[in-house]
């Protein structure tokens, strides 16, 4: 803001100092009312009616266009099921809990898609030992993916109580 004020002050001082050497711009004469009437106006719209006797204007050209449209809509492969797994482990018990994952459609390519989990080896009780593992088939070729197993080793769980863990699933393509 200070820079603008200083700049404006400098311009005013410059103009007052050198105003004798700068030519003045002539002032334009005012336009008289008589001259305003001479300015051309917008032409009026035509008054004659262009409608034919039957009430329909004749078409200059009529064309019928027939089109055939084909679309390729690609629906991505998605996991549409949430999987909630509940299990009770007593002492050193080992559990194998099978679970299914449902997809929105059958994969269009065989041995191309696979399910990836955010974690496959989990420390469910946060004691530093891996006690839970998730096993899944290498590729998915059906709409409902079976043979997924959650393996829990009770001998490695050191803390009693209820333990929860959220694991995210995504679909990955073969590279």
Coordinates of C-alpha atoms in Angstrom, one line a residue:
X1 CA 0.0 0.0 0.0
X2 CA 2.9 2.4 0.8
X3 CA 4.4 1.7 -2.6
X4 CA 1.3 2.7 -4.4
X5 CA 1.0 5.9 -2.4
X6 CA 4.7 6.8 -3.1
X7 CA 4.2 6.0 -6.8
X8 CA 1.1 8.2 -7.1
X9 CA 2.9 11.0 -5.3
X10 CA 5.8 10.7 -7.8
X11 CA 3.5 10.8 -10.8
X12 CA 1.7 14.0 -9.5
X13 CA 5.1 15.7 -8.8
X14 CA 6.3 14.7 -12.3
X15 CA 3.2 16.1 -14.0
X16 CA 3.3 19.4 -12.2
X17 CA 7.0 19.8 -12.9
X18 CA 6.9 19.0 -16.6
X19 CA 3.3 20.1 -17.4
X20 CA 4.6 22.9 -19.7
X21 CA 6.4 20.5 -22.0
X22 CA 3.6 17.9 -22.3
X23 CA 1.1 18.8 -25.0
X24 CA -2.5 19.0 -23.8
X25 CA -5.2 16.7 -25.3
X26 CA -7.8 18.7 -27.0
X27 CA -11.3 18.5 -25.5
X28 CA -13.9 17.1 -27.9
X29 CA -16.8 19.3 -28.8
X30 CA -20.2 18.4 -27.5
X31 CA -22.7 16.7 -29.8
X32 CA -25.7 18.8 -30.6
X33 CA -29.3 17.4 -30.6
X34 CA -29.7 18.0 -34.3
X35 CA -26.7 15.7 -35.0
X36 CA -28.1 13.0 -32.8
X37 CA -31.2 12.7 -35.0
X38 CA -29.0 12.1 -38.1
X39 CA -27.6 8.8 -36.6
X40 CA -29.0 5.8 -38.5
X41 CA -31.5 3.7 -36.5
X42 CA -32.0 -0.1 -36.5
X43 CA -34.2 -1.1 -39.4
X44 CA -37.8 -2.1 -38.6
X45 CA -38.9 -5.7 -38.7
X46 CA -40.8 -6.8 -41.8
X47 CA -44.6 -6.4 -41.5
X48 CA -45.7 -8.8 -44.1
X49 CA -46.9 -12.3 -43.0
X50 CA -44.8 -15.2 -44.3
X51 CA -47.3 -17.9 -43.5
X52 CA -48.8 -19.8 -46.5
X53 CA -52.6 -20.1 -47.0
X54 CA -52.6 -23.6 -45.3
X55 CA -50.8 -22.1 -42.3
X56 CA -47.6 -24.0 -43.0
X57 CA -44.4 -22.4 -44.3
X58 CA -42.9 -24.5 -47.1
X59 CA -39.7 -26.3 -46.2
X60 CA -36.7 -25.5 -48.4
X61 CA -35.1 -28.9 -47.6
X62 CA -36.2 -31.9 -45.6
X63 CA -33.8 -34.7 -44.7
X64 CA -34.3 -37.8 -42.5
X65 CA -31.2 -39.1 -40.8
X66 CA -31.1 -42.7 -39.5
X67 CA -28.3 -43.4 -37.0
X68 CA -27.1 -46.6 -35.5
X69 CA -25.1 -46.2 -32.3
X70 CA -23.1 -48.9 -30.6
X71 CA -21.5 -48.3 -27.2
X72 CA -18.9 -50.3 -25.4
X73 CA -19.6 -49.8 -21.7
X74 CA -16.9 -51.1 -19.4
X75 CA -18.0 -51.9 -15.9
X76 CA -15.0 -52.3 -13.6
X77 CA -14.6 -55.4 -11.5
X78 CA -15.5 -54.5 -7.9
X79 CA -15.8 -56.2 -4.5
X80 CA -19.4 -55.7 -3.4
X81 CA -19.4 -57.6 -0.1
X82 CA -18.1 -56.6 3.3
X83 CA -16.7 -59.5 5.3
X84 CA -17.1 -59.5 9.0
X85 CA -15.4 -62.4 10.7
X86 CA -16.0 -63.3 14.3
X87 CA -14.1 -66.0 16.2
X88 CA -13.4 -67.2 19.7
X89 CA -10.0 -68.6 20.4
X90 CA -9.6 -70.6 23.6
X91 CA -6.0 -71.1 25.0
X92 CA -3.7 -72.4 22.3
X93 CA -6.4 -73.2 19.8
X94 CA -5.7 -72.8 16.1
X95 CA -8.6 -71.7 14.0
X96 CA -9.1 -71.8 10.2
X97 CA -12.1 -69.6 9.3
X98 CA -13.2 -69.8 5.7
X99 CA -14.9 -66.7 4.1
X100 CA -16.2 -65.7 0.7
X101 CA -15.8 -62.5 -1.2
X102 CA -18.5 -61.5 -3.7
X103 CA -17.7 -59.5 -6.9
X104 CA -20.1 -57.5 -9.0
X105 CA -19.6 -59.7 -12.1
X106 CA -17.6 -62.7 -13.4
X107 CA -14.1 -61.5 -14.4
X108 CA -13.8 -61.1 -18.2
X109 CA -10.3 -62.6 -18.3
X110 CA -9.2 -65.8 -16.7
X111 CA -6.1 -65.8 -14.4
X112 CA -5.8 -62.0 -14.7
X113 CA -7.3 -60.6 -11.5
X114 CA -6.4 -61.2 -7.9
X115 CA -7.5 -60.0 -4.5
X116 CA -5.0 -58.0 -2.5
X117 CA -5.4 -57.3 1.1
X118 CA -3.9 -54.3 2.9
X119 CA -2.3 -56.8 5.4
X120 CA -2.0 -60.6 5.1
X121 CA 0.0 -61.1 8.3
X122 CA -1.6 -59.5 11.3
X123 CA -0.6 -59.0 14.9
X124 CA -4.2 -58.9 16.2
X125 CA -3.2 -58.2 19.9
X126 CA -0.3 -55.8 19.1
X127 CA 2.3 -57.8 21.1
X128 CA 4.9 -58.0 18.3
X129 CA 4.1 -61.6 17.2
X130 CA 2.2 -62.4 14.0
X131 CA -0.7 -64.5 15.1
X132 CA -3.3 -64.1 12.3
X133 CA -2.8 -64.8 8.5
X134 CA -5.0 -64.4 5.5
X135 CA -4.8 -66.9 2.6
X136 CA -6.6 -66.4 -0.7
X137 CA -6.3 -68.0 -4.2
X138 CA -3.8 -66.5 -6.5
X139 CA -6.3 -65.6 -9.2
X140 CA -10.1 -65.0 -9.1
X141 CA -12.1 -66.5 -11.9
X142 CA -15.6 -66.6 -10.5
X143 CA -18.2 -64.1 -9.2
X144 CA -18.0 -65.5 -5.6
X145 CA -14.4 -66.1 -4.5
X146 CA -14.3 -69.1 -2.2
X147 CA -11.3 -70.8 -0.5
X148 CA -10.3 -67.7 1.4
X149 CA -9.1 -68.6 4.9
X150 CA -8.3 -66.6 8.0
X151 CA -5.8 -68.6 10.1
X152 CA -5.6 -67.7 13.8
X153 CA -2.9 -69.2 16.0
X154 CA -4.1 -68.9 19.6
X155 CA -0.6 -69.8 21.0
X156 CA 0.8 -66.5 19.8
X157 CA -2.0 -64.3 21.3
X158 CA -0.8 -63.1 24.6
X159 CA -3.5 -60.6 25.6
X160 CA -7.0 -61.6 26.6
X161 CA -10.1 -59.7 25.4
X162 CA -11.8 -58.7 22.2
X163 CA -9.5 -57.8 19.4
X164 CA -10.6 -56.1 16.1
X165 CA -8.7 -55.3 13.0
X166 CA -9.8 -53.6 9.8
X167 CA -8.3 -55.0 6.6
X168 CA -9.0 -53.5 3.2
X169 CA -9.4 -55.6 0.0
X170 CA -8.7 -54.4 -3.5
X171 CA -8.7 -56.0 -6.9
X172 CA -5.3 -56.1 -8.7
X173 CA -4.5 -57.0 -12.2
X174 CA -1.7 -59.3 -13.3
X175 CA 1.4 -57.5 -14.6

